[in-house]
Tab-separated table of C-alpha atoms and ligand atoms in Angstrom:
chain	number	residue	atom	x	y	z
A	1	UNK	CA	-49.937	-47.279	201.135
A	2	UNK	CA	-51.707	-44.203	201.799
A	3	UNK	CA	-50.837	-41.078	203.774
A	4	UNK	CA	-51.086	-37.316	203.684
A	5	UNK	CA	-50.139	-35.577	201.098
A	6	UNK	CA	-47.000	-34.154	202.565
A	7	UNK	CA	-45.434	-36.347	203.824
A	8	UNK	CA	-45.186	-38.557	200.803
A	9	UNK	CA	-43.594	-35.832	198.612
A	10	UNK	CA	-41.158	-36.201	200.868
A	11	UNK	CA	-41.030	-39.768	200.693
A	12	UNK	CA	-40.879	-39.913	197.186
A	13	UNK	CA	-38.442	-37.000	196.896
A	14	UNK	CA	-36.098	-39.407	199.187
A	15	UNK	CA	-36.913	-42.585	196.405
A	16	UNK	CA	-36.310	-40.127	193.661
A	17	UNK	CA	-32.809	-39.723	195.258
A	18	UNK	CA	-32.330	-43.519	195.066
A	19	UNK	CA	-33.998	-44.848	192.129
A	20	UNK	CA	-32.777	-42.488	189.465
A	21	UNK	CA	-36.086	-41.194	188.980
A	22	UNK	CA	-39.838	-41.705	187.683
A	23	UNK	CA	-41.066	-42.015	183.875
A	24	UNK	CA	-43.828	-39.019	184.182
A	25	UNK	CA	-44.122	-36.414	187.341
A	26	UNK	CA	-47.294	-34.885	188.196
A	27	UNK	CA	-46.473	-31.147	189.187
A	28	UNK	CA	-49.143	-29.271	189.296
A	29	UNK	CA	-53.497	-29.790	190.171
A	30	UNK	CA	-55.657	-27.440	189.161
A	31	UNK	CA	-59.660	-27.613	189.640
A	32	UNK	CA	-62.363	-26.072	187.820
A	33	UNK	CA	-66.039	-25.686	189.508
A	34	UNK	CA	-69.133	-26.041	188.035
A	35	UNK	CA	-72.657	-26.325	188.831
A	36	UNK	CA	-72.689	-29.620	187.708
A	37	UNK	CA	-69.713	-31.193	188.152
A	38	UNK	CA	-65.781	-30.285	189.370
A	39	UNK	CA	-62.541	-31.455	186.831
A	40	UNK	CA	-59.488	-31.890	188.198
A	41	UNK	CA	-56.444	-31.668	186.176
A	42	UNK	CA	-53.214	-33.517	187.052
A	43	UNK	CA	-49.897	-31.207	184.717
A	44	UNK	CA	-47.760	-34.157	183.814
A	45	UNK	CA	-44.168	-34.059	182.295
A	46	UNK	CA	-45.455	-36.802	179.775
A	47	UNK	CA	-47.865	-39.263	179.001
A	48	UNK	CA	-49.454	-42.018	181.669
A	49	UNK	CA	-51.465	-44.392	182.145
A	50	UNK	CA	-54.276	-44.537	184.642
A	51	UNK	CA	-56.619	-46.494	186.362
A	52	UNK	CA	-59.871	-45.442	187.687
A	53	UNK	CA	-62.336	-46.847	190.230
A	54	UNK	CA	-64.517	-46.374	193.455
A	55	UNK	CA	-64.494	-47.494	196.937
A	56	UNK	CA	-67.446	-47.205	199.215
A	57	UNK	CA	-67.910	-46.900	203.156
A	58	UNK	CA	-66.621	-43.835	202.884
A	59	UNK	CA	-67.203	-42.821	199.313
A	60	UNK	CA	-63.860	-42.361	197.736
A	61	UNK	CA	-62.157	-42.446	194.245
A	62	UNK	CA	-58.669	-43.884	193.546
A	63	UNK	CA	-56.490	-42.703	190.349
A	64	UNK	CA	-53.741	-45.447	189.641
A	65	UNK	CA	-50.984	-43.853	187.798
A	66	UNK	CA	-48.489	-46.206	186.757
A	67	UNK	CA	-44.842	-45.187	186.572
A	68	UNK	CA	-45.329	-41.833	187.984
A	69	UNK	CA	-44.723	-39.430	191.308
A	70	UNK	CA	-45.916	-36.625	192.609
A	71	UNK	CA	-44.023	-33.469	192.897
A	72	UNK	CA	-46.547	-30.554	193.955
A	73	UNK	CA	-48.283	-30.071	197.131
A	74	UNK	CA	-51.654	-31.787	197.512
A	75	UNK	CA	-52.579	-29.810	200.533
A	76	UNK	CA	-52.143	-26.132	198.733
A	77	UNK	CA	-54.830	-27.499	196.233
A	78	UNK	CA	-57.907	-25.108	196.629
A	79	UNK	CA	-61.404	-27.459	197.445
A	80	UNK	CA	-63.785	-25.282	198.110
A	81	UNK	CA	-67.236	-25.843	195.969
A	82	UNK	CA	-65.871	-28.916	194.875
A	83	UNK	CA	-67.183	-32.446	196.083
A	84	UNK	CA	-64.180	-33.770	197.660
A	85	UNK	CA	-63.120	-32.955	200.830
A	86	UNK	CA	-59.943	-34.032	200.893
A	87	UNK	CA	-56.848	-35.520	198.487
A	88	UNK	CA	-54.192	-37.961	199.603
A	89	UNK	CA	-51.311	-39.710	197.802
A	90	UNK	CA	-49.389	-42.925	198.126
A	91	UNK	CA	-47.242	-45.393	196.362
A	92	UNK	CA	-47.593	-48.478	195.146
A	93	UNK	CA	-45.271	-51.207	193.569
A	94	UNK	CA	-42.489	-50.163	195.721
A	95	UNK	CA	-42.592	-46.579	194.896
A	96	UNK	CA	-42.782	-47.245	191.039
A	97	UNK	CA	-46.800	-46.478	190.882
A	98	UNK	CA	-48.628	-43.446	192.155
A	99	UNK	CA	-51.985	-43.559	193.945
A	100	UNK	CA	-54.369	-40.561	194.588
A	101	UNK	CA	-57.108	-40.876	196.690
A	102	UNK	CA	-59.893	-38.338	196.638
A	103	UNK	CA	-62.229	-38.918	199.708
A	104	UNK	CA	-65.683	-37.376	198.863
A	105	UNK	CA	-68.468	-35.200	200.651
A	106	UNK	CA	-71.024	-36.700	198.387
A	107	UNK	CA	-71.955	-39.120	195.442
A	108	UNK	CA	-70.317	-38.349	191.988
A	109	UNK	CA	-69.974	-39.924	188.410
A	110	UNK	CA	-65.947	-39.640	187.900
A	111	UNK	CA	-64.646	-39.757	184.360
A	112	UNK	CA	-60.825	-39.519	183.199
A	113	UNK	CA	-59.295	-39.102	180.043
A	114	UNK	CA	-56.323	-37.931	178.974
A	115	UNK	CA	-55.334	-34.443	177.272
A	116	UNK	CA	-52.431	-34.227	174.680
A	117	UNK	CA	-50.376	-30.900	174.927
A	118	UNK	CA	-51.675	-27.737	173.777
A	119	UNK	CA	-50.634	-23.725	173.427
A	120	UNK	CA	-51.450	-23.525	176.928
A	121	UNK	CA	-50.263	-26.783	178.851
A	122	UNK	CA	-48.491	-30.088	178.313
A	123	UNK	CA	-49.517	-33.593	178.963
A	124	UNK	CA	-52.325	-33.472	181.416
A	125	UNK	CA	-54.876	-36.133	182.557
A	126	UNK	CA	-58.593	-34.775	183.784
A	127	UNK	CA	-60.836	-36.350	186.283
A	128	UNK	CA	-64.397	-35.303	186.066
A	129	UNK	CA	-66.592	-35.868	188.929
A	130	UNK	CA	-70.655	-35.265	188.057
A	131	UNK	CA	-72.998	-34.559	190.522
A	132	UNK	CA	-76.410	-35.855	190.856
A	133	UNK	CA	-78.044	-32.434	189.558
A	134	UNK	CA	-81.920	-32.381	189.347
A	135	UNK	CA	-83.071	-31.567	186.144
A	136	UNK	CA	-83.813	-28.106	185.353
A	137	UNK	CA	-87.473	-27.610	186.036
A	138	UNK	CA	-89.485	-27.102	183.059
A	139	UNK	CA	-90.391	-24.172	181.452
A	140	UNK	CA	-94.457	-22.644	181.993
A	141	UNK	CA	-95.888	-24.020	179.341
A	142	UNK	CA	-98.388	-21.404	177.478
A	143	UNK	CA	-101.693	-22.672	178.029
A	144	UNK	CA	-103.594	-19.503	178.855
A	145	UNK	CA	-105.519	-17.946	176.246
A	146	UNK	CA	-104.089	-14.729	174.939
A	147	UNK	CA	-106.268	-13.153	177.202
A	148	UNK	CA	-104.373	-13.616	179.420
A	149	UNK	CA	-101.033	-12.459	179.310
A	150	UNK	CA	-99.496	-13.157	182.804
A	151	UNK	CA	-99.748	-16.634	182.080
A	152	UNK	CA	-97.950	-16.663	178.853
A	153	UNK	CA	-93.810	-17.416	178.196
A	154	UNK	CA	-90.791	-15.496	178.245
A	155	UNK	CA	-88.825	-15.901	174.991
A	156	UNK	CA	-85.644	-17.895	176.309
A	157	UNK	CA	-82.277	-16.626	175.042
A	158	UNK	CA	-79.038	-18.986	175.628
A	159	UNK	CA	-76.156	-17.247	175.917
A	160	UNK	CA	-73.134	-19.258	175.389
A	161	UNK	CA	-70.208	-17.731	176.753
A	162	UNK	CA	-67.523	-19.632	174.450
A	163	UNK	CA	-64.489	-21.566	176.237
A	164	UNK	CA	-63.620	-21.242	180.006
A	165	UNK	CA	-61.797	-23.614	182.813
A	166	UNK	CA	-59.117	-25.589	181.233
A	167	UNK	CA	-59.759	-24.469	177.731
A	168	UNK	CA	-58.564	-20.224	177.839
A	169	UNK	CA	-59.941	-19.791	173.774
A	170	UNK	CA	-57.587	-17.199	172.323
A	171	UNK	CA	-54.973	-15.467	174.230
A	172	UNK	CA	-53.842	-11.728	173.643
A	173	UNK	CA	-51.114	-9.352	174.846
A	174	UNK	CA	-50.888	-9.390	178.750
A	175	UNK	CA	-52.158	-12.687	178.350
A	176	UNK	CA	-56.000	-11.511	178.603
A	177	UNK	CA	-57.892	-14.662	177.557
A	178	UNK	CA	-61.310	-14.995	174.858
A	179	UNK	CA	-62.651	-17.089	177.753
A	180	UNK	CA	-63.039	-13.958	180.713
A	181	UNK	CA	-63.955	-11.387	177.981
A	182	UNK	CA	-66.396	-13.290	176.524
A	183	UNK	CA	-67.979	-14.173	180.011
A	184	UNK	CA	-68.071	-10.411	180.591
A	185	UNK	CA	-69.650	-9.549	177.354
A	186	UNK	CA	-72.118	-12.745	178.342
A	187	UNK	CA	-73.081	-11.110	181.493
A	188	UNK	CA	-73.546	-7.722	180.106
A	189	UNK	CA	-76.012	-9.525	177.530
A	190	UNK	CA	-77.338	-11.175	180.324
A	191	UNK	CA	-78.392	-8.301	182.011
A	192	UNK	CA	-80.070	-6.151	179.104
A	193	UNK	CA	-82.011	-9.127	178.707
A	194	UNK	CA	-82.986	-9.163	181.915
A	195	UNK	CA	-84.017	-5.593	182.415
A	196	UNK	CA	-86.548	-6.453	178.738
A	197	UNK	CA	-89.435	-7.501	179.355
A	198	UNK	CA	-91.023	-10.603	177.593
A	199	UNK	CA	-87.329	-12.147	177.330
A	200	UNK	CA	-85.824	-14.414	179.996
A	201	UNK	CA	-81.886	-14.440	179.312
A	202	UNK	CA	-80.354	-17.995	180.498
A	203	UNK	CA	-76.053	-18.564	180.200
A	204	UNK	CA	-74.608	-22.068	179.528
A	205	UNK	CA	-71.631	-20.936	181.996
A	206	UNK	CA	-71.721	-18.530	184.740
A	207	UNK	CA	-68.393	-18.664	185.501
A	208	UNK	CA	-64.882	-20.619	184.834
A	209	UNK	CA	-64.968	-23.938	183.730
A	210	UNK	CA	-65.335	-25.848	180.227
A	211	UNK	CA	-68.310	-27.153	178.878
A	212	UNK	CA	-68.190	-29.533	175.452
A	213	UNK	CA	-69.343	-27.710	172.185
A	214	UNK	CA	-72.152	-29.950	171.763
A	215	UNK	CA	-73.169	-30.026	175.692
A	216	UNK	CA	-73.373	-26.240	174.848
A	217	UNK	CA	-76.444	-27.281	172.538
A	218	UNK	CA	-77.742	-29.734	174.705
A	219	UNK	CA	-78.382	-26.982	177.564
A	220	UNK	CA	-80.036	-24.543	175.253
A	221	UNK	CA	-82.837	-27.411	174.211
A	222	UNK	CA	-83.470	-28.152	177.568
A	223	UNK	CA	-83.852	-24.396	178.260
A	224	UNK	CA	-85.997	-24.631	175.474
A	225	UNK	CA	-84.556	-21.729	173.921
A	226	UNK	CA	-85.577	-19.579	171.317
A	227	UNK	CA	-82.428	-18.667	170.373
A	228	UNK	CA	-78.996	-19.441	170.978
A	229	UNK	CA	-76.117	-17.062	170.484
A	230	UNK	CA	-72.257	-17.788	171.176
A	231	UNK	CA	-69.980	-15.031	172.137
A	232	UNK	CA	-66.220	-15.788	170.830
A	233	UNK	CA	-63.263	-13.832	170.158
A	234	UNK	CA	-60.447	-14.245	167.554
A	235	UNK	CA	-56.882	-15.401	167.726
A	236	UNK	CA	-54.289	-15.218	164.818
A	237	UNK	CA	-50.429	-15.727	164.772
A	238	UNK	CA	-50.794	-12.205	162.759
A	239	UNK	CA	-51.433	-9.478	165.271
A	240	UNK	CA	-52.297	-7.523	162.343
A	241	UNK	CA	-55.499	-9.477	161.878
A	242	UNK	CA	-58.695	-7.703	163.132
A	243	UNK	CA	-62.047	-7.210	162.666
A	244	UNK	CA	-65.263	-8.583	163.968
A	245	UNK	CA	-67.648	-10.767	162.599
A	246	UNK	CA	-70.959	-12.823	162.706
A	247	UNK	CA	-71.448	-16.552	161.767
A	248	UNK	CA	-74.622	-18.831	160.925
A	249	UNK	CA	-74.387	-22.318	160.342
A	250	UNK	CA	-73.554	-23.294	156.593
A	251	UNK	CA	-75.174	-25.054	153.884
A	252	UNK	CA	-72.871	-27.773	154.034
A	253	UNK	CA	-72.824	-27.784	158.230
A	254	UNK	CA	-77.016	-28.058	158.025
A	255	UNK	CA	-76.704	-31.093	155.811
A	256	UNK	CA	-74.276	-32.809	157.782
A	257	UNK	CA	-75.978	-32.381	160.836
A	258	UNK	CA	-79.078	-33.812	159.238
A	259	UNK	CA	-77.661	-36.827	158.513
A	260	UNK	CA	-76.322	-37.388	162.119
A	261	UNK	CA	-80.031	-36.416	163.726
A	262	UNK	CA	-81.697	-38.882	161.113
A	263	UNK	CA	-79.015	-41.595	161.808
A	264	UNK	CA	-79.337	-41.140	165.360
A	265	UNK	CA	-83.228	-40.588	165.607
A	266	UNK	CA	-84.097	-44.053	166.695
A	267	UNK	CA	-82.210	-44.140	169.513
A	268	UNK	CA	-83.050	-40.381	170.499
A	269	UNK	CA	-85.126	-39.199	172.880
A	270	UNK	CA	-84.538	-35.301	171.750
A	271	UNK	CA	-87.190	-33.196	170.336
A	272	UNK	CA	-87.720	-30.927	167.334
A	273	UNK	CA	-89.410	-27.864	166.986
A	274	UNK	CA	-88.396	-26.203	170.134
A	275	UNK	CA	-91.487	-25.699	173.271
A	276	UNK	CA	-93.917	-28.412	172.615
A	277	UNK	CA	-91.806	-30.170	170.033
A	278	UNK	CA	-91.956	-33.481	167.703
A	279	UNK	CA	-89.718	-36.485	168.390
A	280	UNK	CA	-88.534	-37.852	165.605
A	281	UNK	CA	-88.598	-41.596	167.090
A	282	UNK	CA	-91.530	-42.809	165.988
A	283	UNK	CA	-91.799	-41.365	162.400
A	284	UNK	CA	-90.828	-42.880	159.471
A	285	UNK	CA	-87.475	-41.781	157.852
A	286	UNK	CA	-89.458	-40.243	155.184
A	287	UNK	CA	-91.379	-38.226	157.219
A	288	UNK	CA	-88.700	-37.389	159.991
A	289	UNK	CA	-86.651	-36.100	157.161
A	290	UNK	CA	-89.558	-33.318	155.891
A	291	UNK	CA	-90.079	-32.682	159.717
A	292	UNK	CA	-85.885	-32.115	160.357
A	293	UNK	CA	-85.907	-30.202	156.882
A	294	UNK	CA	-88.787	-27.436	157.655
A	295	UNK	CA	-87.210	-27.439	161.456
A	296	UNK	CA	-83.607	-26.525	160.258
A	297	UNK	CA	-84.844	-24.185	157.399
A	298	UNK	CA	-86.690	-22.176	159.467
A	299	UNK	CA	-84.367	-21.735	161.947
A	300	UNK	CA	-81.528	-21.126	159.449
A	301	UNK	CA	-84.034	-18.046	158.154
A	302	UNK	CA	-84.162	-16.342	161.490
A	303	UNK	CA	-80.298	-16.920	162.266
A	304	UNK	CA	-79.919	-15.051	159.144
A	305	UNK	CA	-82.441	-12.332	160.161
A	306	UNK	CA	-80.528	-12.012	163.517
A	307	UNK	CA	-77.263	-11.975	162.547
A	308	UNK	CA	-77.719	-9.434	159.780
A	309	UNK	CA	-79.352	-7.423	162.275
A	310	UNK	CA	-76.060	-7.804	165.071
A	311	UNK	CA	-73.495	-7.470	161.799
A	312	UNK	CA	-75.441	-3.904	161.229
A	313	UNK	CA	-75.438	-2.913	164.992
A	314	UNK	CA	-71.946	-3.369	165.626
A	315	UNK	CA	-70.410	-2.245	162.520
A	316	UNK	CA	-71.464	1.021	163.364
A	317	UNK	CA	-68.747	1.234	165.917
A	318	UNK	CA	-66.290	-1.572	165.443
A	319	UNK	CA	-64.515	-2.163	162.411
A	320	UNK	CA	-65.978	-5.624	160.953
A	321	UNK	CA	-64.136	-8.283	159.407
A	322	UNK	CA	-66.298	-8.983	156.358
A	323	UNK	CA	-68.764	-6.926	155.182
A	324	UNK	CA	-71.684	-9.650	155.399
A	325	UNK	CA	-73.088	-12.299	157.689
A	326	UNK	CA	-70.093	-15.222	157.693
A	327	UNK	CA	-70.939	-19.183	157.464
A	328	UNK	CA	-68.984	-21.891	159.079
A	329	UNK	CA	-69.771	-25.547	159.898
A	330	UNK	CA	-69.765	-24.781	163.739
A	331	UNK	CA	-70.796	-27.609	165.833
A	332	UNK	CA	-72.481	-25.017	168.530
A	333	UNK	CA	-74.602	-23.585	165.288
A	334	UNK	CA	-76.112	-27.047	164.575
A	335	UNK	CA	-79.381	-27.437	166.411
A	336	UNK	CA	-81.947	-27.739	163.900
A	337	UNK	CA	-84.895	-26.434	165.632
A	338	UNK	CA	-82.909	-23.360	167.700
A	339	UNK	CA	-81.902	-20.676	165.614
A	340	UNK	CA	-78.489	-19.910	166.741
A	341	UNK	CA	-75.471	-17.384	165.835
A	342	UNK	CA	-71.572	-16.931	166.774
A	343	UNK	CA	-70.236	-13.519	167.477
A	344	UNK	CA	-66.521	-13.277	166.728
A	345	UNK	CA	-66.645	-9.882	168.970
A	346	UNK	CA	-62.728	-8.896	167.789
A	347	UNK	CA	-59.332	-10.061	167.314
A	348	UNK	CA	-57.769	-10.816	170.763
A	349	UNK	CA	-54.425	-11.200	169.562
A	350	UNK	CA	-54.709	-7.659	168.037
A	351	UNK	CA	-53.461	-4.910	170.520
A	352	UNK	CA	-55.872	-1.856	170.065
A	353	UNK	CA	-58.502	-4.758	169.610
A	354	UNK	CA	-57.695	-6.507	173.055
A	355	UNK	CA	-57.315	-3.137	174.688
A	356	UNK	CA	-60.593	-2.546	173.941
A	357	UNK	CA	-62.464	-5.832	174.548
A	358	UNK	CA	-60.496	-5.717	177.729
A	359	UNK	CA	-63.011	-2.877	178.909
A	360	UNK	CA	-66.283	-2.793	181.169
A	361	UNK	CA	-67.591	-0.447	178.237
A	362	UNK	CA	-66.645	-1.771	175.239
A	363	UNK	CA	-68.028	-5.248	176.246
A	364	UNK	CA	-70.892	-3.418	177.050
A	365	UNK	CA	-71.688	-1.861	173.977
A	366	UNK	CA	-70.730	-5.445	172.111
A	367	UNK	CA	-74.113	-6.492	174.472
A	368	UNK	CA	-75.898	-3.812	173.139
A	369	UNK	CA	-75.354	-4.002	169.633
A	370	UNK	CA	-76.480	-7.986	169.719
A	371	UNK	CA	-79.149	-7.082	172.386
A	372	UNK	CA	-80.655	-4.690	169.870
A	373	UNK	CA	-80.519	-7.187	167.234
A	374	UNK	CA	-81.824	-10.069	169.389
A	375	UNK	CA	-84.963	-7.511	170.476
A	376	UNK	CA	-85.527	-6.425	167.283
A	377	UNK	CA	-86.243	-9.450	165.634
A	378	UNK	CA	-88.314	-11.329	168.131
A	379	UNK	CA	-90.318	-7.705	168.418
A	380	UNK	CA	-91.041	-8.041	164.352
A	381	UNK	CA	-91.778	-12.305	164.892
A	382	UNK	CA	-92.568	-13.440	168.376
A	383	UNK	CA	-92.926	-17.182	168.942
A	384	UNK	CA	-96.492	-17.447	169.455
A	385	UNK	CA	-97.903	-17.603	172.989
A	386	UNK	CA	-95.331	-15.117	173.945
A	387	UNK	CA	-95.923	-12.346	176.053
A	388	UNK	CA	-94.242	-10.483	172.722
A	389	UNK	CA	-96.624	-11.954	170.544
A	390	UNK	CA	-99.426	-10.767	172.403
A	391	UNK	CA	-98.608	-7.108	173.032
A	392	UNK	CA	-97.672	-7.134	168.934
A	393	UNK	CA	-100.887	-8.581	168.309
A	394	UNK	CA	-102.945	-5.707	171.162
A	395	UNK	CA	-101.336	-3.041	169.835
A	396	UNK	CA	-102.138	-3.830	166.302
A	397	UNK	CA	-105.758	-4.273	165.813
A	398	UNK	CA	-108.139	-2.665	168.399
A	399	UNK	CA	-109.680	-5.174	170.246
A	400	UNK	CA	-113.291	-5.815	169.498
A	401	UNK	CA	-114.464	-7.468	173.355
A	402	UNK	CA	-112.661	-5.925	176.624
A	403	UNK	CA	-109.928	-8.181	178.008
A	404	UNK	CA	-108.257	-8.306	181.405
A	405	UNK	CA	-104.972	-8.487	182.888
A	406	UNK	CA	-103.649	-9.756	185.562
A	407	UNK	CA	-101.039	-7.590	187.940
A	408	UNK	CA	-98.078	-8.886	188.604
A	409	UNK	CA	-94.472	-7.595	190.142
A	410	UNK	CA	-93.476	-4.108	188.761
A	411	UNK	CA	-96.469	-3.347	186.900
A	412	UNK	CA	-97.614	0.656	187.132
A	413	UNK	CA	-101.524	1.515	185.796
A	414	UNK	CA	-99.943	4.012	183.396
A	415	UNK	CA	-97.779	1.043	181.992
A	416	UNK	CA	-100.167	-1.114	181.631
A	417	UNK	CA	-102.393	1.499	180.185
A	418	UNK	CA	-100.077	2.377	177.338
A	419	UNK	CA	-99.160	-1.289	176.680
A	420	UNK	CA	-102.926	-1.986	175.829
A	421	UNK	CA	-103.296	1.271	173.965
A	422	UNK	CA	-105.755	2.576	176.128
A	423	UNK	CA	-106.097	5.709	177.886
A	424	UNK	CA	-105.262	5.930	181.725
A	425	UNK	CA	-108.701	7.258	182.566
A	426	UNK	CA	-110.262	4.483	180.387
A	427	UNK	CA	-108.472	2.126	182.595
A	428	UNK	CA	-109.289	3.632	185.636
A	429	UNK	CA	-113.179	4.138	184.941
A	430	UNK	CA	-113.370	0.485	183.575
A	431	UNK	CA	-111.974	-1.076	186.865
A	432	UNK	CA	-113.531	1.932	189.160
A	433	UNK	CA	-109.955	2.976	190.401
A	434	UNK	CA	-109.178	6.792	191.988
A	435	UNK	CA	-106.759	9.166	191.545
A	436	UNK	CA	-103.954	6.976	193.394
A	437	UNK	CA	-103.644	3.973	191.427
A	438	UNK	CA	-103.254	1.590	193.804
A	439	UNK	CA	-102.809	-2.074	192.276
A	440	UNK	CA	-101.764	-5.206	193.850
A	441	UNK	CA	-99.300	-8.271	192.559
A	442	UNK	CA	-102.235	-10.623	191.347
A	443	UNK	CA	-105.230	-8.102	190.774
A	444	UNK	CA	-107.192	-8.940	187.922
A	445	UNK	CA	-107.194	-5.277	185.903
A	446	UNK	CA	-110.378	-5.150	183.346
A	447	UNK	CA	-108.722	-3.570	179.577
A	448	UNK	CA	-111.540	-1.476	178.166
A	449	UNK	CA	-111.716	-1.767	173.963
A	450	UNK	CA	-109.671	0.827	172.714
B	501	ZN	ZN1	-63.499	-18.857	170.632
């Protein structure tokens, strides 16, 4: 039997009456959105079990709960973004079972699982519903010679905004949560990046839901990221505890997670060695182990380069928790080709700490100390075919044979001029410009030696 929502509360409020009552109630749904798929979570007063499955003509998913009712509103649940357009509830078994219907506006993957009880929530059973998401498009490929820098890559930064949706992360006084401070201190990264040219900034989340720790990974290789850095913040039953800190991956975490990629690396399609990489799939385990080994030491060398760099930046304004670069077995640190770092940005649960990380300037200045540290080691070793790697190389040695440049969005000829360590006049008398500098998106500008 299935009707509107409202009505069957009421119906099964009248059963409840009669019966004596249900094994587990379902109180409360909440819903999470994001860009690639919606979870719904059902609060339960205990444990259930559940049935999933699909019916077509129209497209609609049905959650058998057995031994359970429904006491919250199905109507006051919020459905915007998400891909079902509506949510209905019945009974089955005379009144014993519950069924939820969720018609659908389009085609999704559903998963459920169950969630045991946390700080947070109780017994609680998730429905995720994946969307068919085109894959990102992939990245411009540097091709070009170094001649010609319009054509050549951004250096890709993930920035992993840790926690969010169903999972808060920490929780401090006034109950300000790791997972919205962290986001903010994501976005302010995001934008710095932005504004630098030569970098292209990319988040895992852009807003509030939960993404797996090793998903988190998975996004930055397809990204193809140079770098990956996770922005956390602390929680300890001891409000006393504070301090930030920075964490690479450890010894012990790099070996472990070599084993698992050399286990796996038949069946695995992923790449090493970041834009353009190897697959391990067809090498020998010999070889795939000397290719994983060079891969994960290298990037282990510049997390270690960047995170000294952060550590130094921000301990000149917030206190730090140790006075060197931490390690940890983190499962978001373990890509071996990506070199990737954690920022522990404070102690939530500490007041003057959480007052602090609370505020639009404080996160900002948490985005500039790791901003600074992210720019200054990727201006000292750019990736090569990088737009960095070419202005490092131009401004270093003079260049024997004029090059040229193409225009493109934003570009001024006294910008241009000083990035290729020529003179303005030199530029204008090589490409027989006046006075006014007039230069369009896509003009091909000739550099004069310098
Ligand atoms: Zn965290």
């Amino acid at each position: 039997m299935i009707r509107r929502a409202g009505l069957i509360v009421l119906l099964l409020s009248c059963w409840l009456g009669t019966a004596g009552g249900y094994a587990a109630e379902v109180h409360n749904v909440r819903v999470w959105i994001a860009p690639d798929h919606a979870r719904l979570v059902f609060d339960l007063s205990s444990e259930v079990q559940h049935k999933l499955f699909t019916l077509k003509k129209p497209d609609r998913i049905v959650l058998d709960v057995s031994d359970a009712s429904l006491q919250s509103n199905l109507e006051t649940v919020d459905l915007s973004g998400s891909p079902v357009s509506l949510i209905r509830s019945g009974s089955r078994n005379g009144g014993k079972d519950l069924r939820i219907v969720l018609d659908l506006k389009e085609h999704v993957k559903p998963k459920s699982f169950a969630l045991k009880p946390n700080d947070q929530y109780g017994h609680r059973l998730v429905l995720d519903l994946y969307r068919d998401v085109a894959p990102e498009a992939p990245q411009k490929t540097a091709v070009a010679s170094a001649d010609d820098p319009a054509a050549l890559r951004d250096i890709v930064i993930a920035i992993d905004a840790g926690h969010g949706g169903e999972d808060p992360g920490a929780i401090g006084p006034g109950r300000v949560k790791e997972k919205t401070v962290v986001l903010g201190i994501a976005r302010e990264l995001n934008a710095l990046l932005q504004k630098e040219r030569g970098f292209q900034p990319k988040l895992t989340r852009d807003g509030d839901y939960y993404i797996s720790l090793r998903s988190r990974t998975e996004r930055a290789r397809k990204m193809n990221a140079d770098m990956f850095v996770s922005i956390h913040a602390d929680g300890f039953r001891d409000h006393r505890a504070r301090g930030a800190s920075v964490w690479v991956l450890s010894p012990r975490g790099a070996s472990s997670e070599m084993g698992r990629w050399l286990a796996q690396k038949e069946n695995s399609a992923d790449l090493i060695g970041g834009v353009g990489g190897v697959s391990l799939e067809d090498k020998d385990d010999v070889l795939a182990k000397v290719l994983l080994d060079m891969s994960m030491t290298a990037s282990r060398s510049d997390s270690r380069d960047i995170a000294h760099s952060i550590h130094k930046n921000m301990s000149k304004f917030a206190k730090m928790h140790k006075k060197q670069v931490e390690q940890a077995g983190f499962v978001v640190l373990k890509s071996p080709d990506i070199p990737s770092i954690l920022v522990e940005t404070g102690f939530i649960t500490n007041h003057d700490e959480a007052a602090k990380l609370k505020s639009k300037a404080y996160q900002r200045k948490m985005a500039e100390a790791i901003f600074a540290g992210i720019k200054a080691h990727f201006s000292a070793k750019p990736p090569a075919l990088t737009w960095l790697a070419w202005q490092k190389e131009g401004r270093g040695a003079a260049r024997a044979t004029p090059s040229s440049y193409k225009v493109v969005r934003g570009d001024t000829l006294s910008v241009i001029a000083s990035r290729n360590g020529v003179s303005l006049s030199a530029l204008r008398k090589a490409n027989g410009l006046s006075n006014a500098d007039q230069i369009l998106v896509g003009q091909v500008l000739k550099i004069p030696a310098s």
